[in-house]
Amino acid sequence: MRTPKNRSIKRTLTLIILLSSTIPLLLLGVFSVYFIQTSTQSNLNARLNEILMSANELIDTTISNQITDIETMGRSIIQEAKFDEDSKLLPESKENINRGMYQYMRGDKSLQNMYYIMTDGTYTGTYDLPDLYSLPKYQNWGIFRTLEANNAKHAIFFPNMTLNDDKFKPSYSIAYKLQSQGVDYGYLIMDVSTEYLQNILTSVKGTSFGYIQFILTTKADMIIYNDSSFRSQVSFLQNIFRYDRLDIDQSSDVKVQLEDMTMMTRVNEKYGIKIYGLVPNSMLTDQVRFLSISIAGMIAFTGVIATVIGYRSTRKVSDPISELVDRMREIRPYDNDDTKEKYTNELEELSYQFDEMLERISYYHENDNKKQELLRIAEIKSLMSQINPHFLNNTLDSIKWRAKLSGVSDIPEMVTELSVLLKASMNTNPFVSLEEELSFVESYIHIQQFRYKDKIRYFKDIQEEALTYSIPKLIIQPIVENSIIHGIEPSSKEGIIEINSWVDDKTLYITIADNGIGSDVDVLREASKENQGIGIINVNNRLKLHFGESYGLRWESKKGKGTVVFIEIPIEE
């Protein structure tokens, strides 16, 4: 059967593929270029702000740790420093202090200098003492004046961009006045070089826009670190950061230079440090241009490839669909030409026929389930019907034996127990409560006790909650019967039957134990082979039919010791 021409999907697919591959690419190209141009600056600002936050955290953490370490070392010096009669530091103490300084600086000796300056101007340290730290010459100047003015009980951060020589360029200092119980022990000062700051900031300098340039200033606009491209005098750099207050005619070079840079700032209020982050705009424009050209090229290439592949793949897609539609028409239970005409293409017809097929499958499945349920109920009833004559025959046999051996005085009581069993067998309800099932079992055991006199003793331990749960009828009595006939009767000792039951984790557990002769073989398997034990086989099959193959009887038996049968029944909510 051929596909009608007015329902060909080939033309539709070809048109859809061509439009879906070209229009989105064109729109994507236009919006991508526009988006890159408008968003790159905001992305740069966001990234620059993140880097400034990271740099601020690094600097804050570094200075805080240095202050803590200097205070710790200062307290150690107060405890360990020993002086001679002239208040001079003993050589041994001096050596210990120097060793402590070098241990603190570890691998950063070239990037930090540390000095312990006593009140008389003598000192010990890791480098020559700068002139500005000479006491008492500069007692009221610089870092010492700051310590005294603040009456500092803790170490302080002090901007200190003082050039000592070409080898060491300080950036800032950490200073601590050593005092204990009103006694001045001098000052502990650590100079930190610009290279030390550079090493810290290097970890956050890199971005996709290039390396960030940093300038660090204090509240007084003193520059303590500068790795930017602005290589001019300090006073000129200070003016750059007051750009909006400059006379443009007098600082046109500054204006041009600032307009070629993207700059953001962040202030560390704790130590009064202002961090400037700068990125040359040329990096930004170069990146935008490169990305725009790359996107345009990729869009053009993708458009050509998509068009070629779409055209060639149309037939590979449409032909299998048409073939599938034809095959589904062949398996339809009827063929209505009027129904065909309402479809606009093969996909609609395929969808309609697929829905019809699902309805038919659902109908057949429902009917099959009903049949299976009827068969299952019939099989359960058939298996249950086998139980009644089986145990009734054995019970009557017991009555016969008792009548022969003891006369007729006990027969009424036995008949009473038998009536209980007969009522249970006539009950058509396949489920009873555990309490009812136990009453059947106890009637049966009572009858057997007439036969065996004192040879059989019965015990039970039943959880109160378990008595109300429903179980399949007559699943315990056949097991008890099997225990008596095949376990206790052949034994010469007193027989004991014990039934236990409890509820745990949504499962009802039942155990039937005897102290009979036991067996080392699989009881169920042997009973099946020898066509004996129809009762326990029946119970095992019924449990599997009711609850599934994972359920059934579980048997543990040992020759000369006895047998325990385990039953597990799921509790339905």
Coordinates of C-alpha atoms in Angstrom, one line a residue:
M1 CA 0.0 0.0 0.0
R2 CA 1.5 3.3 -1.1
T3 CA 1.5 6.5 1.0
P4 CA -0.9 9.1 -0.4
K5 CA 0.8 12.0 -1.9
N6 CA -1.1 14.6 0.1
R7 CA 0.3 13.0 3.2
S8 CA 4.0 12.9 2.4
I9 CA 6.2 13.8 5.3
K10 CA 9.4 14.2 3.2
R11 CA 8.6 17.7 2.1
T12 CA 7.6 18.7 5.7
L13 CA 10.8 17.4 7.2
T14 CA 13.0 19.0 4.6
L15 CA 11.4 22.4 5.2
I16 CA 11.6 22.0 9.0
I17 CA 15.2 21.0 9.0
L18 CA 16.3 23.8 6.7
L19 CA 14.4 26.5 8.7
S20 CA 15.4 25.1 12.1
S21 CA 19.0 25.0 11.2
T22 CA 19.4 28.4 9.6
I23 CA 17.0 30.7 11.4
P24 CA 18.3 29.9 14.9
L25 CA 21.9 30.2 13.8
L26 CA 21.3 33.6 12.2
L27 CA 19.5 34.8 15.4
L28 CA 22.2 33.3 17.5
G29 CA 24.9 35.1 15.5
V30 CA 23.3 38.5 15.9
F31 CA 22.5 38.2 19.6
S32 CA 25.9 36.6 20.4
V33 CA 27.8 39.5 18.9
Y34 CA 25.5 42.0 20.7
F35 CA 25.7 40.0 23.9
I36 CA 29.4 39.8 23.9
Q37 CA 29.8 43.5 23.3
T38 CA 27.4 44.5 26.1
S39 CA 28.1 41.8 28.7
T40 CA 31.9 41.5 28.5
Q41 CA 32.3 44.8 30.4
S42 CA 29.9 43.8 33.1
N43 CA 31.6 40.4 33.3
L44 CA 35.0 42.1 33.7
N45 CA 33.6 44.4 36.4
A46 CA 32.2 41.4 38.3
R47 CA 35.4 39.4 37.9
L48 CA 37.5 42.4 39.0
N49 CA 35.2 42.9 42.0
E50 CA 35.7 39.2 43.0
I51 CA 39.4 39.5 42.6
L52 CA 39.5 42.6 44.8
M53 CA 37.5 40.8 47.4
S54 CA 40.0 37.9 47.3
A55 CA 42.9 40.3 47.5
N56 CA 41.4 42.1 50.4
E57 CA 40.8 38.8 52.3
L58 CA 44.4 37.7 51.5
I59 CA 45.9 41.0 52.8
D60 CA 43.6 41.1 55.8
T61 CA 44.5 37.5 56.8
T62 CA 48.2 38.0 56.2
I63 CA 48.4 41.1 58.3
S64 CA 46.2 39.6 61.1
N65 CA 48.4 36.5 61.2
Q66 CA 51.6 38.7 61.3
I67 CA 50.2 40.8 64.1
T68 CA 49.4 37.6 66.1
D69 CA 52.8 36.1 65.4
I70 CA 54.7 39.4 66.4
E71 CA 52.7 39.5 69.7
T72 CA 53.5 35.9 70.4
M73 CA 57.2 36.5 69.7
G74 CA 57.2 39.7 71.8
R75 CA 55.8 37.8 74.8
S76 CA 58.4 35.1 74.3
I77 CA 61.2 37.8 74.2
I78 CA 59.9 39.3 77.5
Q79 CA 60.1 35.9 79.1
E80 CA 63.5 34.8 77.7
A81 CA 65.5 38.1 77.5
K82 CA 68.3 38.3 80.1
F83 CA 70.4 41.4 80.7
D84 CA 73.8 42.0 82.4
E85 CA 74.5 44.6 85.1
D86 CA 74.7 47.3 82.5
S87 CA 71.2 46.4 81.1
K88 CA 72.9 44.9 78.0
L89 CA 71.3 41.9 76.4
L90 CA 73.3 38.8 77.1
P91 CA 74.8 37.1 74.1
E92 CA 72.9 33.9 74.8
S93 CA 69.6 35.7 74.9
K94 CA 70.5 37.6 71.7
E95 CA 71.3 34.4 69.9
N96 CA 68.0 32.8 71.0
I97 CA 66.0 35.9 69.9
N98 CA 67.7 35.9 66.5
R99 CA 67.1 32.2 66.1
G100 CA 63.4 32.8 66.9
M101 CA 63.2 35.6 64.3
Y102 CA 64.7 33.4 61.5
Q103 CA 62.5 30.5 62.4
Y104 CA 59.4 32.7 62.1
M105 CA 60.4 34.1 58.7
R106 CA 61.4 30.6 57.5
G107 CA 61.8 30.9 53.7
D108 CA 60.9 34.6 53.5
K109 CA 64.1 36.0 55.0
S110 CA 64.8 38.1 51.9
L111 CA 61.2 39.5 51.9
Q112 CA 61.0 40.4 55.6
N113 CA 63.3 42.1 58.1
M114 CA 62.8 41.9 61.9
Y115 CA 64.4 43.9 64.7
Y116 CA 64.2 43.9 68.5
I117 CA 65.1 47.5 69.6
M118 CA 65.8 48.1 73.2
T119 CA 65.0 51.3 75.0
D120 CA 68.6 52.4 75.0
G121 CA 68.9 52.1 71.2
T122 CA 70.8 48.8 71.1
Y123 CA 69.2 46.2 68.9
T124 CA 69.4 42.8 67.4
G125 CA 67.8 41.7 64.1
T126 CA 68.0 40.0 60.8
Y127 CA 69.4 43.0 59.0
D128 CA 71.1 46.3 59.6
L129 CA 68.9 48.7 61.5
P130 CA 67.4 51.5 59.4
D131 CA 68.3 55.0 60.5
L132 CA 64.6 55.8 61.1
Y133 CA 64.6 53.2 63.9
S134 CA 67.5 54.8 65.8
L135 CA 66.7 55.5 69.5
P136 CA 66.5 57.9 71.2
K137 CA 67.0 60.0 68.1
Y138 CA 63.6 59.2 66.5
Q139 CA 61.8 58.3 69.8
N140 CA 59.0 60.9 69.0
W141 CA 58.8 60.3 65.2
G142 CA 57.4 57.8 62.8
I143 CA 56.5 54.3 64.0
F144 CA 57.5 55.0 67.6
R145 CA 55.3 58.1 67.9
T146 CA 52.4 56.0 66.6
L147 CA 53.0 53.3 69.1
E148 CA 53.2 55.8 72.0
A149 CA 50.3 57.9 70.8
N150 CA 48.0 54.9 70.5
N151 CA 49.2 53.5 73.8
A152 CA 49.2 50.3 71.9
K153 CA 48.7 47.1 74.0
H154 CA 48.7 45.2 70.7
A155 CA 50.8 45.1 67.6
I156 CA 50.0 47.7 65.0
F157 CA 50.0 47.9 61.2
F158 CA 52.1 50.9 60.0
P159 CA 52.5 52.0 56.3
N160 CA 56.2 52.3 55.8
M161 CA 57.2 53.0 52.1
T162 CA 60.8 54.0 53.1
L163 CA 63.6 53.0 50.7
N164 CA 66.6 51.7 52.7
D165 CA 68.6 50.3 49.8
D166 CA 68.2 48.7 46.4
K167 CA 67.9 45.2 47.9
F168 CA 64.9 45.7 50.2
K169 CA 61.9 48.0 49.5
P170 CA 59.6 48.1 52.5
S171 CA 55.8 48.3 52.0
Y172 CA 54.6 48.2 55.6
S173 CA 55.7 47.3 59.1
I174 CA 54.2 45.4 62.0
A175 CA 55.3 47.0 65.3
Y176 CA 54.8 45.9 68.9
K177 CA 55.8 47.7 72.1
L178 CA 57.1 45.2 74.7
Q179 CA 55.8 45.9 78.2
S180 CA 55.2 43.8 81.2
Q181 CA 54.1 44.9 84.7
G182 CA 55.0 48.5 84.0
V183 CA 58.5 47.7 82.6
D184 CA 59.4 48.7 79.0
Y185 CA 61.4 46.0 77.2
G186 CA 61.7 47.9 73.9
Y187 CA 60.1 47.4 70.5
L188 CA 59.7 44.5 68.1
I189 CA 59.4 45.6 64.5
M190 CA 59.0 43.6 61.3
D191 CA 59.4 45.3 57.9
V192 CA 57.5 43.6 55.0
S193 CA 58.8 44.2 51.5
T194 CA 56.8 44.9 48.4
E195 CA 58.0 41.6 46.9
Y196 CA 56.2 39.8 49.8
L197 CA 52.9 41.5 48.9
Q198 CA 53.6 40.7 45.2
N199 CA 53.9 37.0 46.0
I200 CA 50.6 37.1 47.9
L201 CA 48.7 39.0 45.2
T202 CA 50.1 36.8 42.3
S203 CA 47.6 34.0 43.1
V204 CA 44.6 36.2 42.3
K205 CA 46.0 38.4 39.4
G206 CA 45.2 36.1 36.5
T207 CA 41.9 36.4 34.6
S208 CA 40.6 35.6 31.1
F209 CA 41.0 39.4 30.4
G210 CA 44.7 39.4 31.3
Y211 CA 46.6 40.1 34.5
I212 CA 45.1 42.5 37.1
Q213 CA 47.3 45.4 38.1
F214 CA 47.2 46.4 41.8
I215 CA 47.9 49.7 43.7
L216 CA 47.6 49.8 47.5
T217 CA 47.3 53.1 49.3
T218 CA 46.6 54.1 52.9
K219 CA 44.1 56.6 54.2
A220 CA 46.7 59.3 53.8
D221 CA 47.0 58.3 50.1
M222 CA 50.5 56.9 50.7
I223 CA 51.2 54.2 48.1
I224 CA 52.6 51.1 49.8
Y225 CA 52.4 48.8 46.7
N226 CA 52.3 49.5 43.0
D227 CA 52.7 47.0 40.1
S228 CA 50.6 49.0 37.6
S229 CA 51.7 50.6 34.4
F230 CA 51.6 54.0 36.0
R231 CA 55.3 54.5 36.6
S232 CA 55.4 58.1 37.7
Q233 CA 56.0 60.0 40.9
V234 CA 54.1 59.3 44.0
S235 CA 52.4 62.7 44.0
F236 CA 51.3 62.2 40.4
L237 CA 49.8 58.8 41.2
Q238 CA 48.0 60.3 44.1
N239 CA 46.4 62.8 41.7
I240 CA 45.2 60.0 39.5
F241 CA 43.0 58.7 42.2
R242 CA 41.5 62.2 42.6
Y243 CA 40.8 62.3 38.9
D244 CA 37.3 63.8 39.2
R245 CA 38.8 66.8 41.0
L246 CA 41.5 67.5 38.5
D247 CA 41.5 70.3 35.9
I248 CA 41.2 68.4 32.7
D249 CA 43.4 70.9 30.7
Q250 CA 46.2 70.5 33.2
S251 CA 46.1 66.7 33.3
S252 CA 45.0 65.6 29.8
D253 CA 47.6 62.8 29.9
V254 CA 46.1 61.4 33.1
K255 CA 42.6 61.6 31.6
V256 CA 43.6 59.6 28.5
Q257 CA 45.5 57.1 30.6
L258 CA 42.5 56.5 32.9
E259 CA 40.0 56.2 30.1
D260 CA 42.2 53.4 28.7
M261 CA 41.9 51.5 31.9
T262 CA 39.0 49.7 33.8
M263 CA 39.5 50.4 37.5
M264 CA 37.7 49.3 40.7
T265 CA 38.5 49.8 44.4
R266 CA 37.9 48.1 47.7
V267 CA 38.7 49.4 51.2
N268 CA 40.0 47.4 54.1
E269 CA 38.5 49.4 57.0
K270 CA 40.4 47.3 59.6
Y271 CA 43.9 48.5 58.4
G272 CA 42.9 51.5 56.4
I273 CA 44.2 50.1 53.1
K274 CA 42.5 51.0 49.8
I275 CA 43.1 48.4 47.0
Y276 CA 42.9 49.5 43.4
G277 CA 42.5 46.9 40.6
L278 CA 43.2 48.0 37.0
V279 CA 42.8 46.2 33.7
P280 CA 43.8 47.8 30.3
N281 CA 40.8 48.2 28.1
S282 CA 42.8 47.1 25.1
M283 CA 42.7 43.5 26.5
L284 CA 38.9 43.8 26.7
T285 CA 38.4 45.1 23.1
D286 CA 40.8 42.5 21.7
Q287 CA 38.9 39.7 23.4
V288 CA 35.6 41.0 22.2
R289 CA 36.9 41.2 18.7
F290 CA 38.4 37.7 18.8
L291 CA 35.2 36.1 20.2
S292 CA 32.9 37.9 17.7
I293 CA 35.0 36.7 14.7
S294 CA 35.2 33.2 16.2
I295 CA 31.4 33.0 16.7
A296 CA 30.6 34.4 13.3
G297 CA 32.9 31.8 11.7
M298 CA 31.5 28.9 13.7
I299 CA 27.9 30.0 12.9
A300 CA 28.6 30.1 9.2
F301 CA 30.3 26.7 9.2
T302 CA 27.6 25.1 11.3
G303 CA 24.9 26.5 9.1
V304 CA 26.4 25.0 6.0
I305 CA 27.0 21.6 7.6
A306 CA 23.5 21.6 9.1
T307 CA 21.9 22.3 5.8
V308 CA 23.8 19.6 4.0
I309 CA 23.2 17.0 6.7
G310 CA 19.5 17.9 7.0
Y311 CA 18.9 17.6 3.3
R312 CA 20.5 14.2 3.1
S313 CA 19.0 12.8 6.3
T314 CA 15.4 13.7 5.4
R315 CA 14.9 10.6 3.3
K316 CA 16.5 8.4 5.9
V317 CA 14.0 9.7 8.4
S318 CA 10.9 9.8 6.3
D319 CA 11.2 6.4 4.6
P320 CA 11.2 4.3 7.8
I321 CA 8.2 6.3 9.1
S322 CA 6.3 5.7 6.0
E323 CA 7.2 2.0 6.1
L324 CA 6.1 1.7 9.7
V325 CA 2.8 3.4 8.9
D326 CA 2.1 0.8 6.1
R327 CA 3.0 -2.1 8.5
M328 CA 0.7 -0.8 11.2
R329 CA -2.2 -0.5 8.7
E330 CA -1.7 -4.2 7.9
I331 CA -2.2 -5.3 11.5
R332 CA -5.3 -3.1 12.1
P333 CA -8.4 -5.2 12.9
Y334 CA -10.3 -3.2 10.4
D335 CA -9.6 -0.9 7.4
N336 CA -11.6 2.3 7.1
D337 CA -10.8 4.5 4.1
D338 CA -12.8 7.4 5.6
T339 CA -10.5 7.4 8.7
K340 CA -7.4 7.6 6.5
E341 CA -8.5 10.8 4.8
K342 CA -8.6 12.8 8.0
Y343 CA -4.8 12.6 8.5
T344 CA -2.6 15.4 7.2
N345 CA 0.7 13.3 7.3
E346 CA 2.1 9.9 8.3
L347 CA 3.0 11.0 11.8
E348 CA -0.6 11.8 12.7
E349 CA -1.7 8.4 11.4
L350 CA 1.1 6.7 13.2
S351 CA 0.1 8.4 16.5
Y352 CA -3.6 7.4 16.0
Q353 CA -2.7 3.8 15.2
F354 CA -0.3 3.6 18.2
D355 CA -3.1 4.8 20.5
E356 CA -5.4 2.1 19.1
M357 CA -2.7 -0.5 19.6
L358 CA -2.2 0.5 23.3
E359 CA -6.0 0.3 23.9
R360 CA -6.1 -3.2 22.4
I361 CA -3.1 -4.3 24.5
S362 CA -4.7 -2.9 27.6
Y363 CA -7.9 -4.7 26.8
Y364 CA -6.2 -8.0 26.3
H365 CA -4.0 -7.5 29.4
E366 CA -7.0 -6.8 31.6
N367 CA -8.8 -9.9 30.3
D368 CA -5.7 -12.0 30.8
N369 CA -5.4 -10.8 34.4
K370 CA -9.0 -11.7 35.1
K371 CA -8.5 -15.2 33.7
Q372 CA -5.3 -15.7 35.8
E373 CA -7.1 -14.6 38.9
L374 CA -9.9 -17.0 38.3
L375 CA -7.4 -19.8 37.7
R376 CA -5.5 -18.9 40.9
I377 CA -8.7 -19.0 43.0
A378 CA -9.7 -22.3 41.5
E379 CA -6.3 -23.8 42.1
I380 CA -6.3 -22.6 45.8
K381 CA -9.8 -24.1 46.3
S382 CA -8.7 -27.3 44.7
L383 CA -5.7 -27.6 47.0
M384 CA -7.8 -26.7 50.0
S385 CA -10.3 -29.4 49.2
Q386 CA -7.5 -32.0 49.3
I387 CA -6.9 -31.2 53.0
N388 CA -10.4 -31.9 54.3
P389 CA -10.6 -35.7 53.5
H390 CA -7.0 -36.1 54.4
F391 CA -7.0 -35.1 58.0
L392 CA -10.6 -36.3 58.5
N393 CA -9.5 -39.8 57.6
N394 CA -6.7 -39.7 60.1
T395 CA -9.0 -38.3 62.8
L396 CA -11.6 -41.0 62.4
D397 CA -8.8 -43.5 62.5
S398 CA -7.8 -42.1 65.9
I399 CA -11.3 -42.4 67.2
K400 CA -11.4 -46.0 66.0
W401 CA -8.3 -46.9 67.9
R402 CA -9.5 -45.2 71.0
A403 CA -12.8 -46.9 70.8
K404 CA -11.1 -50.3 70.5
L405 CA -8.7 -49.8 73.4
S406 CA -10.8 -47.8 75.9
G407 CA -14.4 -48.4 75.3
V408 CA -16.9 -45.7 74.6
S409 CA -16.5 -43.2 77.5
D410 CA -14.1 -40.9 75.8
I411 CA -15.8 -40.9 72.4
P412 CA -18.2 -37.9 73.1
E413 CA -15.2 -35.6 73.9
M414 CA -13.4 -36.7 70.8
V415 CA -16.5 -36.2 68.7
T416 CA -16.8 -32.7 70.1
E417 CA -13.2 -31.9 69.0
L418 CA -13.9 -33.4 65.7
S419 CA -16.9 -31.2 65.2
V420 CA -14.6 -28.1 65.6
L421 CA -12.4 -29.5 62.8
L422 CA -15.4 -30.3 60.6
K423 CA -16.7 -26.7 61.0
A424 CA -13.3 -25.4 60.0
S425 CA -13.2 -27.5 56.9
M426 CA -16.7 -26.4 55.9
N427 CA -15.8 -22.7 56.3
T428 CA -15.4 -21.4 52.7
N429 CA -13.4 -18.3 53.8
P430 CA -9.8 -19.0 52.7
F431 CA -8.4 -16.8 55.5
V432 CA -8.9 -17.0 59.3
S433 CA -7.4 -15.3 62.3
L434 CA -4.4 -16.9 63.9
E435 CA -6.5 -17.3 67.0
E436 CA -9.1 -19.4 65.1
E437 CA -6.4 -21.4 63.4
L438 CA -4.8 -22.3 66.8
S439 CA -8.2 -23.4 68.1
F440 CA -8.4 -25.9 65.1
V441 CA -4.9 -27.1 65.9
E442 CA -5.6 -27.5 69.6
S443 CA -8.8 -29.6 68.8
Y444 CA -6.7 -31.8 66.6
I445 CA -4.0 -32.2 69.2
H446 CA -6.6 -33.0 71.9
I447 CA -7.9 -35.8 69.7
Q448 CA -4.4 -37.1 69.2
Q449 CA -3.8 -37.1 72.9
F450 CA -6.7 -39.5 73.4
R451 CA -4.9 -41.8 71.0
Y452 CA -1.4 -41.5 72.4
K453 CA -2.4 -40.8 76.0
D454 CA 0.4 -39.0 77.8
K455 CA 2.9 -39.3 75.0
I456 CA 2.1 -35.9 73.5
R457 CA 2.5 -32.6 75.3
Y458 CA 1.6 -29.2 73.7
F459 CA 3.0 -25.7 74.4
K460 CA 2.4 -22.4 72.8
D461 CA 3.9 -18.9 73.1
I462 CA 1.9 -16.4 71.1
Q463 CA 2.4 -12.6 71.0
E464 CA -1.0 -11.0 71.8
E465 CA -0.8 -8.7 68.8
A466 CA -0.3 -11.7 66.5
L467 CA -3.6 -13.4 67.3
T468 CA -5.7 -10.9 65.3
Y469 CA -3.8 -11.2 62.0
S470 CA -5.3 -13.3 59.2
I471 CA -3.6 -16.3 57.7
P472 CA -4.6 -18.9 55.1
K473 CA -6.9 -21.5 56.7
L474 CA -5.5 -24.9 57.8
I475 CA -1.8 -24.2 57.3
I476 CA -0.6 -25.2 60.8
Q477 CA -2.7 -28.4 61.4
P478 CA -1.1 -30.3 58.5
I479 CA 2.3 -29.5 59.9
V480 CA 1.4 -30.6 63.4
E481 CA -0.1 -33.8 62.0
N482 CA 3.1 -34.5 60.1
S483 CA 5.1 -33.9 63.3
I484 CA 3.0 -36.4 65.2
I485 CA 2.9 -39.2 62.6
H486 CA 6.4 -38.9 61.2
G487 CA 8.3 -37.4 64.2
I488 CA 6.8 -38.3 67.5
E489 CA 5.0 -41.6 66.8
P490 CA 8.2 -43.5 65.7
S491 CA 10.0 -42.1 68.8
S492 CA 10.1 -43.9 72.1
K493 CA 10.3 -40.7 74.2
E494 CA 7.6 -38.3 75.3
G495 CA 6.6 -36.1 72.4
I496 CA 6.5 -32.3 72.6
I497 CA 4.9 -29.9 70.1
E498 CA 5.6 -26.2 70.6
I499 CA 4.0 -23.4 68.5
N500 CA 5.4 -19.8 68.7
S501 CA 4.2 -16.7 66.8
W502 CA 5.2 -13.0 66.9
V503 CA 5.0 -9.9 64.7
D504 CA 8.1 -8.0 63.6
D505 CA 8.8 -5.5 60.7
K506 CA 5.5 -6.0 58.9
T507 CA 5.8 -9.8 58.9
L508 CA 4.0 -12.4 61.0
Y509 CA 6.3 -15.3 62.0
I510 CA 5.1 -18.7 63.0
T511 CA 7.2 -21.7 64.1
I512 CA 6.1 -25.3 64.8
A513 CA 8.7 -27.4 66.6
D514 CA 8.7 -31.0 67.8
N515 CA 11.3 -33.3 69.5
G516 CA 10.6 -36.3 67.2
I517 CA 13.1 -38.4 65.4
G518 CA 14.0 -35.7 62.9
S519 CA 15.7 -36.1 59.6
D520 CA 18.9 -35.0 57.8
V521 CA 17.2 -34.9 54.4
D522 CA 15.0 -32.3 52.7
V523 CA 11.5 -33.2 54.1
L524 CA 9.6 -31.5 51.3
R525 CA 11.7 -33.0 48.6
E526 CA 11.4 -36.5 50.0
A527 CA 7.7 -36.1 50.6
S528 CA 7.3 -35.2 46.9
K529 CA 9.4 -38.1 45.7
E530 CA 7.6 -40.7 47.8
N531 CA 4.1 -39.2 47.3
Q532 CA 3.8 -38.8 51.1
G533 CA 3.1 -35.8 53.2
I534 CA 0.4 -34.4 51.0
G535 CA -0.6 -32.0 53.8
I536 CA 2.7 -30.2 54.1
I537 CA 3.1 -30.1 50.3
N538 CA -0.4 -28.6 50.0
V539 CA 0.4 -25.9 52.6
N540 CA 3.7 -25.0 50.9
N541 CA 1.9 -24.6 47.5
R542 CA -0.9 -22.6 49.0
L543 CA 1.5 -20.2 50.7
K544 CA 3.4 -19.6 47.4
L545 CA 0.1 -19.0 45.5
H546 CA -1.2 -16.5 48.1
F547 CA 2.0 -14.6 48.7
G548 CA 4.5 -15.4 45.9
E549 CA 7.3 -17.8 45.2
S550 CA 9.6 -16.2 47.8
Y551 CA 7.3 -17.5 50.6
G552 CA 6.5 -21.0 51.6
L553 CA 7.7 -23.5 54.3
R554 CA 11.2 -23.4 55.6
W555 CA 12.4 -26.6 57.3
E556 CA 15.2 -27.3 59.8
S557 CA 15.5 -30.8 61.0
K558 CA 18.2 -32.9 62.6
K559 CA 18.1 -36.6 63.0
G560 CA 17.5 -37.6 66.6
K561 CA 16.9 -34.0 67.7
G562 CA 13.6 -33.0 66.1
T563 CA 12.2 -30.6 63.5
V564 CA 11.3 -26.9 63.3
V565 CA 9.1 -25.5 60.6
F566 CA 9.2 -21.7 59.8
I567 CA 6.3 -19.8 58.2
E568 CA 6.6 -16.1 57.3
I569 CA 3.4 -14.2 56.2
P570 CA 3.5 -10.6 55.0
I571 CA 1.2 -8.2 56.9
E572 CA -0.9 -6.1 54.5
E573 CA -1.6 -2.5 55.5

